[in-house]
């Protein structure tokens, strides 16, 4: 297979009268289809006191709609041998199903029913039950996990109180407890409108047939009035001086978190920062890993990564200390390595290794049709162009050695947030 | 308006061919199970050898996992860092891992870089350095990893549960090892373990990828000609005695949830009622719409999720119900789980069986999507001594199960009076609940599963 065809995903795109974006991508290598819907709403659209709403709402979408009983989505899709789920991020909520290709119509029936007919089936009982489930999700994934609460502590200190990334996607427990049925209805009316969504169908189907099925099930759904719903703008965030935080947790090994403000997703500096992260911690011989884990053996693990969204981005370094090693020692070595990189640059080999890793990981991720259709929606969301794979890869291919040094200098010399997580007994 | 009241039915039949598995033999007698898969320029390799934690001497539990950690810290002409660099340059991903039965080595590579990547893999298998300084570093890393795991309630629950139900067998040892026993391991132990169970043992290769069969054989012959594949080591396994119903508790002060594990040992994978048992478990707790999950999550709101499974080691199976519940609902949750176990032995209706069969039969093609999934499927056939015909008969095997066989599987394979119940949670909150509900005080254990 030629490389240019590997990253070229030919598609059909059209818009229904109600504003729903539809993207069809054919791939007949397996007898399955994947359906993937993005709604342009995430936790960033929430307001203070009502955090966690977008995520709770995602749960409500699995509670049945006018023509589908509670738990019906799971029942029908599983009976067809399919898989399904949804996820919520700061910027968007997605829903996806993968089924044998002869069940495409079933999926469109289910997805269109909750897009068009959710409200008549909402009840207080369902809401109360899902509030319990989400509170248990919060306990299981955050509160009862070692280091589980650190992300929300870090982000709520990195972003000011009014910034949409200030609160965690799952929300604060006290907010989840008090959601009202009326909130759920209003949220649906505001954001779950066809003109705020895009539908991707990928896999083994005939284009004409899929088109007419989409029209059959989605054409009659009426969009709510609001146009351009997702016009969130966030002020650029600054930290004037370093912030130092300590959190005590049920753990034995201490851990340090360092976080800097960087850039939004797809900003010009975004790929160079990703590659910087790979050079710092992506492999055994990366800068930070070699120094702290391999040679000095003061850290059990270390990782650096860029986390960028629609509104803002941050660069984060996390490292777990070996027993009896002070976190200040880890911090000192981390900054020594960053300074060293800025002063002395990187080698050709380091850049090639990082780029090769990006490219091959990208190819490996194409094994799953679920991933491919999610990429198509992701690129469509950002560029109004689903087939952006090659362009995305080119962003990384064109990063130079100087770019790496420049972004390290530009962003990692700024003030940062430091969070030390220490064992509960150690005061 | 269209009629939305009825679910659309399927549109015709789908056409799915299970992949053809070629069994090849290298000139040093290594078995290679090969599937050609060409939709992407990828080759995926798994190497397995029977060098799992079951081969650990009891006093040196953790030897298999330490060997697995150390084996890619330098091999052939490359030291540890160079070896990692070489893989990174090729865009290849190498990983080693250990379970109770096997040491596994996996390699994900681009087609064009397969040959160079396989060369590196062969060096790891045949010429690891095993240097003292690398050993010291990796041993410390393993010890500190266990310290970290001791903070994870889910790990404690699973490992303590295994230890109790598999007592007095080699499977009671945790795969990763214990701090006290890893401290007894020295470099010579690792070298001996490697020689006995990896280099001089029978290794098997599973390769799925975009490569031609003859070229593949050539590459294996060139790189793995010196490895012995003469004999397989034998295990001495005696099935443990099943235990009376007992509650155990590991205290986790201040925990927001209780981790629960409930179950007992079970039959092996190649037992005759495997398919009825699979259908029964699908209904009980094997997927989202199962009785246990719908009850504990959607009806009661005690948990984010609950499931049951039959897991299979080489010499035994285990039946295990697993969940994490709000700590205040610990005894409520156990009561509901007991209720569901009793119910499924009384009555399973035809609609549930039809649903489970439909679910298992129709999902089958999706199990062959990624390169590693295909390799995993073949590996499972080989390690459990089944025939490749299993791929072709799987769907009809499910379909042909009779209704009464499913009920029989519930009655024979879940033993109400012999359940082991492990709770990891704050004892101040858990003990009063258990005493009140079940009129029994749980036996308290430490994090390694020893009685206090």
mmCIF file of C-alpha atoms in Angstrom, chain A residues 1 6 27 29-32 34 55 59 62-63 67-68 70-71 74-83 98-103 105-110 112-113 117 129-130 132-141 143-147 204 209 213 216-221 250-253 255 278-279 282-286 289-290 293-295 297 299-301 320-323 349-350 352-354 356-357 359-361 363-370 424, chain B residues 1-16 37-42 69 72-74 80-82 84-93 108-111 133-134 136-138 140-148 150-154 210 252-259 287-290 294 297-305 323-327 329 351-352 354-355 358-360 362-366 368-373 424 447:
data_model
loop_
_atom_site.group_PDB
_atom_site.id
_atom_site.type_symbol
_atom_site.label_atom_id
_atom_site.label_comp_id
_atom_site.label_asym_id
_atom_site.label_seq_id
_atom_site.Cartn_x
_atom_site.Cartn_y
_atom_site.Cartn_z
ATOM 1 C CA UNK A 1 0.000 0.000 0.000
ATOM 2 C CA UNK A 6 -2.768 5.017 3.751
ATOM 3 C CA UNK A 27 -14.292 0.298 4.357
ATOM 4 C CA UNK A 29 -12.384 -5.141 5.124
ATOM 5 C CA UNK A 30 -14.713 -6.519 7.834
ATOM 6 C CA UNK A 31 -18.509 -7.035 7.844
ATOM 7 C CA UNK A 32 -19.068 -4.330 10.462
ATOM 8 C CA UNK A 34 -19.254 1.967 13.183
ATOM 9 C CA UNK A 55 -21.168 13.994 31.714
ATOM 10 C CA UNK A 59 -25.542 8.887 31.203
ATOM 11 C CA UNK A 62 -28.627 5.670 27.820
ATOM 12 C CA UNK A 63 -31.833 5.747 29.867
ATOM 13 C CA UNK A 67 -39.733 4.685 21.647
ATOM 14 C CA UNK A 68 -36.868 2.953 23.457
ATOM 15 C CA UNK A 70 -34.706 2.189 29.786
ATOM 16 C CA UNK A 71 -31.470 0.273 29.069
ATOM 17 C CA UNK A 74 -27.578 -1.527 25.463
ATOM 18 C CA UNK A 75 -30.087 -4.310 24.986
ATOM 19 C CA UNK A 76 -30.671 -3.809 21.253
ATOM 20 C CA UNK A 77 -27.037 -3.172 20.351
ATOM 21 C CA UNK A 78 -25.754 -6.105 22.389
ATOM 22 C CA UNK A 79 -28.397 -8.431 20.996
ATOM 23 C CA UNK A 80 -27.050 -7.487 17.568
ATOM 24 C CA UNK A 81 -23.539 -8.428 18.739
ATOM 25 C CA UNK A 82 -22.403 -4.827 18.889
ATOM 26 C CA UNK A 83 -20.576 -2.584 21.308
ATOM 27 C CA UNK A 98 -20.049 -0.789 16.337
ATOM 28 C CA UNK A 99 -22.310 -3.532 14.924
ATOM 29 C CA UNK A 100 -22.408 -6.223 12.208
ATOM 30 C CA UNK A 101 -23.046 -4.336 8.969
ATOM 31 C CA UNK A 102 -26.574 -5.697 8.529
ATOM 32 C CA UNK A 103 -27.642 -3.794 11.669
ATOM 33 C CA UNK A 105 -30.538 0.683 10.463
ATOM 34 C CA UNK A 106 -30.972 -0.411 14.076
ATOM 35 C CA UNK A 107 -28.241 1.984 15.211
ATOM 36 C CA UNK A 108 -29.696 4.903 13.267
ATOM 37 C CA UNK A 109 -33.114 4.179 14.778
ATOM 38 C CA UNK A 110 -31.627 4.266 18.287
ATOM 39 C CA UNK A 112 -32.186 9.343 16.093
ATOM 40 C CA UNK A 113 -34.682 8.511 18.824
ATOM 41 C CA UNK A 117 -37.364 12.178 21.297
ATOM 42 C CA UNK A 129 -30.585 6.454 39.769
ATOM 43 C CA UNK A 130 -27.977 7.911 37.389
ATOM 44 C CA UNK A 132 -26.105 7.500 42.242
ATOM 45 C CA UNK A 133 -24.250 5.744 39.408
ATOM 46 C CA UNK A 134 -22.205 8.860 38.609
ATOM 47 C CA UNK A 135 -21.370 9.435 42.278
ATOM 48 C CA UNK A 136 -20.136 5.840 42.380
ATOM 49 C CA UNK A 137 -18.171 6.446 39.201
ATOM 50 C CA UNK A 138 -16.574 9.433 40.921
ATOM 51 C CA UNK A 139 -15.731 7.310 43.964
ATOM 52 C CA UNK A 140 -14.336 4.445 41.878
ATOM 53 C CA UNK A 141 -12.303 6.429 39.368
ATOM 54 C CA UNK A 143 -11.763 9.241 45.233
ATOM 55 C CA UNK A 144 -10.849 5.599 45.840
ATOM 56 C CA UNK A 145 -7.854 5.669 43.451
ATOM 57 C CA UNK A 146 -4.327 6.399 44.606
ATOM 58 C CA UNK A 147 -3.475 9.904 43.274
ATOM 59 C CA UNK A 204 -19.143 -1.968 5.208
ATOM 60 C CA UNK A 209 -28.532 3.032 1.093
ATOM 61 C CA UNK A 213 -31.471 5.596 5.948
ATOM 62 C CA UNK A 216 -35.349 8.457 6.922
ATOM 63 C CA UNK A 217 -34.429 8.675 10.606
ATOM 64 C CA UNK A 218 -32.909 12.139 11.041
ATOM 65 C CA UNK A 219 -34.653 14.398 8.517
ATOM 66 C CA UNK A 220 -37.752 14.932 10.616
ATOM 67 C CA UNK A 221 -35.877 15.972 13.748
ATOM 68 C CA UNK A 250 -3.621 7.223 50.800
ATOM 69 C CA UNK A 251 -0.315 6.416 49.148
ATOM 70 C CA UNK A 252 3.185 5.378 50.090
ATOM 71 C CA UNK A 253 5.272 6.874 47.282
ATOM 72 C CA UNK A 255 4.600 12.210 43.512
ATOM 73 C CA UNK A 278 8.280 12.568 23.573
ATOM 74 C CA UNK A 279 11.948 13.637 23.734
ATOM 75 C CA UNK A 282 8.701 8.959 25.615
ATOM 76 C CA UNK A 283 11.167 6.095 25.893
ATOM 77 C CA UNK A 284 13.784 4.510 28.116
ATOM 78 C CA UNK A 285 16.519 6.739 26.700
ATOM 79 C CA UNK A 286 14.471 9.952 26.742
ATOM 80 C CA UNK A 289 13.664 8.965 32.036
ATOM 81 C CA UNK A 290 17.340 8.348 31.448
ATOM 82 C CA UNK A 293 14.728 6.603 36.435
ATOM 83 C CA UNK A 294 17.639 4.893 34.714
ATOM 84 C CA UNK A 295 20.807 6.563 35.957
ATOM 85 C CA UNK A 297 17.249 6.031 40.175
ATOM 86 C CA UNK A 299 12.185 8.259 40.444
ATOM 87 C CA UNK A 300 10.015 5.177 39.938
ATOM 88 C CA UNK A 301 8.481 6.671 36.794
ATOM 89 C CA UNK A 320 6.781 9.341 41.337
ATOM 90 C CA UNK A 321 9.626 9.448 43.834
ATOM 91 C CA UNK A 322 11.503 6.373 45.008
ATOM 92 C CA UNK A 323 11.083 5.698 48.761
ATOM 93 C CA UNK A 349 18.493 11.107 16.285
ATOM 94 C CA UNK A 350 16.234 12.318 19.045
ATOM 95 C CA UNK A 352 13.869 11.208 14.152
ATOM 96 C CA UNK A 353 12.991 8.740 16.911
ATOM 97 C CA UNK A 354 10.195 10.959 18.205
ATOM 98 C CA UNK A 356 8.904 7.831 13.871
ATOM 99 C CA UNK A 357 7.079 6.972 17.070
ATOM 100 C CA UNK A 359 3.872 8.187 12.779
ATOM 101 C CA UNK A 360 3.842 4.497 13.603
ATOM 102 C CA UNK A 361 1.502 4.978 16.572
ATOM 103 C CA UNK A 363 -0.813 3.911 11.817
ATOM 104 C CA UNK A 364 -1.332 1.388 14.626
ATOM 105 C CA UNK A 365 -4.374 3.347 15.826
ATOM 106 C CA UNK A 366 -6.006 2.907 12.393
ATOM 107 C CA UNK A 367 -6.520 -0.806 13.122
ATOM 108 C CA UNK A 368 -9.814 -0.046 14.812
ATOM 109 C CA UNK A 369 -12.667 1.313 12.742
ATOM 110 C CA UNK A 370 -14.017 2.953 15.901
ATOM 111 C CA UNK A 424 -1.185 10.908 54.768
ATOM 112 C CA UNK B 1 -43.629 10.900 10.579
ATOM 113 C CA UNK B 2 -42.114 7.458 10.276
ATOM 114 C CA UNK B 3 -43.115 4.568 12.518
ATOM 115 C CA UNK B 4 -40.524 4.428 15.288
ATOM 116 C CA UNK B 5 -42.326 1.956 17.515
ATOM 117 C CA UNK B 6 -40.599 -1.166 16.229
ATOM 118 C CA UNK B 7 -36.878 -1.911 16.107
ATOM 119 C CA UNK B 8 -35.647 -2.352 12.523
ATOM 120 C CA UNK B 9 -34.653 -5.923 11.740
ATOM 121 C CA UNK B 10 -31.352 -6.976 10.237
ATOM 122 C CA UNK B 11 -30.827 -6.422 6.579
ATOM 123 C CA UNK B 12 -29.746 -9.755 5.110
ATOM 124 C CA UNK B 13 -26.874 -11.945 6.161
ATOM 125 C CA UNK B 14 -23.276 -10.934 6.554
ATOM 126 C CA UNK B 15 -20.389 -12.726 5.020
ATOM 127 C CA UNK B 16 -17.525 -13.521 7.367
ATOM 128 C CA UNK B 37 -3.652 -9.992 7.269
ATOM 129 C CA UNK B 38 -3.158 -7.232 4.764
ATOM 130 C CA UNK B 39 -5.472 -4.296 5.413
ATOM 131 C CA UNK B 40 -2.633 -2.253 6.963
ATOM 132 C CA UNK B 41 1.193 -2.370 6.655
ATOM 133 C CA UNK B 42 1.579 -3.981 10.077
ATOM 134 C CA UNK B 69 11.615 -7.016 33.352
ATOM 135 C CA UNK B 72 15.265 -6.400 27.437
ATOM 136 C CA UNK B 73 17.800 -4.458 29.517
ATOM 137 C CA UNK B 74 20.545 -5.056 27.007
ATOM 138 C CA UNK B 80 19.682 -1.325 27.586
ATOM 139 C CA UNK B 81 19.384 2.222 26.270
ATOM 140 C CA UNK B 82 20.627 1.373 22.781
ATOM 141 C CA UNK B 84 15.275 0.874 23.350
ATOM 142 C CA UNK B 85 16.640 3.437 20.861
ATOM 143 C CA UNK B 86 16.710 0.859 18.079
ATOM 144 C CA UNK B 87 13.058 -0.040 18.584
ATOM 145 C CA UNK B 88 12.118 3.629 18.719
ATOM 146 C CA UNK B 89 13.934 4.420 15.478
ATOM 147 C CA UNK B 90 11.991 1.673 13.752
ATOM 148 C CA UNK B 91 8.710 2.911 15.211
ATOM 149 C CA UNK B 92 8.256 -0.541 16.743
ATOM 150 C CA UNK B 93 6.768 -1.346 20.114
ATOM 151 C CA UNK B 108 4.178 -4.446 16.972
ATOM 152 C CA UNK B 109 5.977 -3.199 13.882
ATOM 153 C CA UNK B 110 5.461 -1.666 10.490
ATOM 154 C CA UNK B 111 5.764 -4.141 7.641
ATOM 155 C CA UNK B 133 23.730 -3.091 37.591
ATOM 156 C CA UNK B 134 20.663 -3.573 35.382
ATOM 157 C CA UNK B 136 19.846 -4.114 40.773
ATOM 158 C CA UNK B 137 17.867 -1.320 39.133
ATOM 159 C CA UNK B 138 15.044 -3.524 37.848
ATOM 160 C CA UNK B 140 14.364 -2.165 43.019
ATOM 161 C CA UNK B 141 11.822 -1.014 40.455
ATOM 162 C CA UNK B 142 9.811 -4.211 40.945
ATOM 163 C CA UNK B 143 9.893 -3.853 44.742
ATOM 164 C CA UNK B 144 8.712 -0.246 44.524
ATOM 165 C CA UNK B 145 5.997 -1.214 42.060
ATOM 166 C CA UNK B 146 4.627 -3.618 44.663
ATOM 167 C CA UNK B 147 4.614 -0.827 47.237
ATOM 168 C CA UNK B 148 2.483 1.153 44.780
ATOM 169 C CA UNK B 150 -0.474 -2.099 47.842
ATOM 170 C CA UNK B 151 -2.208 1.280 47.630
ATOM 171 C CA UNK B 152 -4.630 0.019 44.974
ATOM 172 C CA UNK B 153 -7.738 -1.572 46.507
ATOM 173 C CA UNK B 154 -8.628 -3.366 43.258
ATOM 174 C CA UNK B 210 1.140 -8.195 6.069
ATOM 175 C CA UNK B 252 -8.459 0.013 53.933
ATOM 176 C CA UNK B 253 -8.873 2.946 56.246
ATOM 177 C CA UNK B 254 -10.961 5.835 54.968
ATOM 178 C CA UNK B 255 -11.943 4.135 51.686
ATOM 179 C CA UNK B 256 -14.951 5.568 49.805
ATOM 180 C CA UNK B 257 -15.828 2.164 48.380
ATOM 181 C CA UNK B 258 -15.564 -1.530 49.116
ATOM 182 C CA UNK B 259 -13.897 -3.680 46.483
ATOM 183 C CA UNK B 287 -22.012 -7.896 29.931
ATOM 184 C CA UNK B 288 -23.787 -4.610 30.627
ATOM 185 C CA UNK B 289 -27.343 -5.920 30.276
ATOM 186 C CA UNK B 290 -26.671 -8.804 32.691
ATOM 187 C CA UNK B 294 -28.641 -4.122 35.968
ATOM 188 C CA UNK B 297 -26.043 -0.374 38.960
ATOM 189 C CA UNK B 298 -29.298 0.505 37.206
ATOM 190 C CA UNK B 299 -31.795 -0.608 39.839
ATOM 191 C CA UNK B 300 -30.012 0.002 43.136
ATOM 192 C CA UNK B 301 -27.335 2.555 42.194
ATOM 193 C CA UNK B 302 -24.730 0.901 44.468
ATOM 194 C CA UNK B 303 -21.955 0.832 41.868
ATOM 195 C CA UNK B 304 -20.542 2.128 38.586
ATOM 196 C CA UNK B 305 -20.423 -1.449 37.312
ATOM 197 C CA UNK B 323 -17.320 -4.914 41.666
ATOM 198 C CA UNK B 324 -16.567 -1.780 43.677
ATOM 199 C CA UNK B 325 -19.531 -0.433 45.659
ATOM 200 C CA UNK B 326 -20.340 2.575 47.785
ATOM 201 C CA UNK B 327 -19.001 1.613 51.224
ATOM 202 C CA UNK B 329 -23.948 -0.388 50.636
ATOM 203 C CA UNK B 351 -35.744 -14.732 26.113
ATOM 204 C CA UNK B 352 -32.544 -14.303 28.137
ATOM 205 C CA UNK B 354 -31.896 -16.101 23.043
ATOM 206 C CA UNK B 355 -30.417 -12.709 23.847
ATOM 207 C CA UNK B 358 -27.483 -13.653 19.730
ATOM 208 C CA UNK B 359 -24.950 -11.453 21.532
ATOM 209 C CA UNK B 360 -22.201 -14.100 21.499
ATOM 210 C CA UNK B 362 -23.113 -11.929 16.257
ATOM 211 C CA UNK B 363 -20.171 -10.278 18.002
ATOM 212 C CA UNK B 364 -17.832 -13.003 16.779
ATOM 213 C CA UNK B 365 -16.550 -11.263 13.591
ATOM 214 C CA UNK B 366 -15.589 -8.146 15.564
ATOM 215 C CA UNK B 368 -10.903 -10.386 14.501
ATOM 216 C CA UNK B 369 -10.495 -6.659 13.895
ATOM 217 C CA UNK B 370 -7.018 -5.773 15.145
ATOM 218 C CA UNK B 371 -3.797 -7.675 14.519
ATOM 219 C CA UNK B 372 -3.302 -8.366 18.206
ATOM 220 C CA UNK B 373 -6.890 -9.609 18.602
ATOM 221 C CA UNK B 424 -11.384 -4.535 50.780
ATOM 222 C CA UNK B 447 -2.709 -6.957 52.141
#
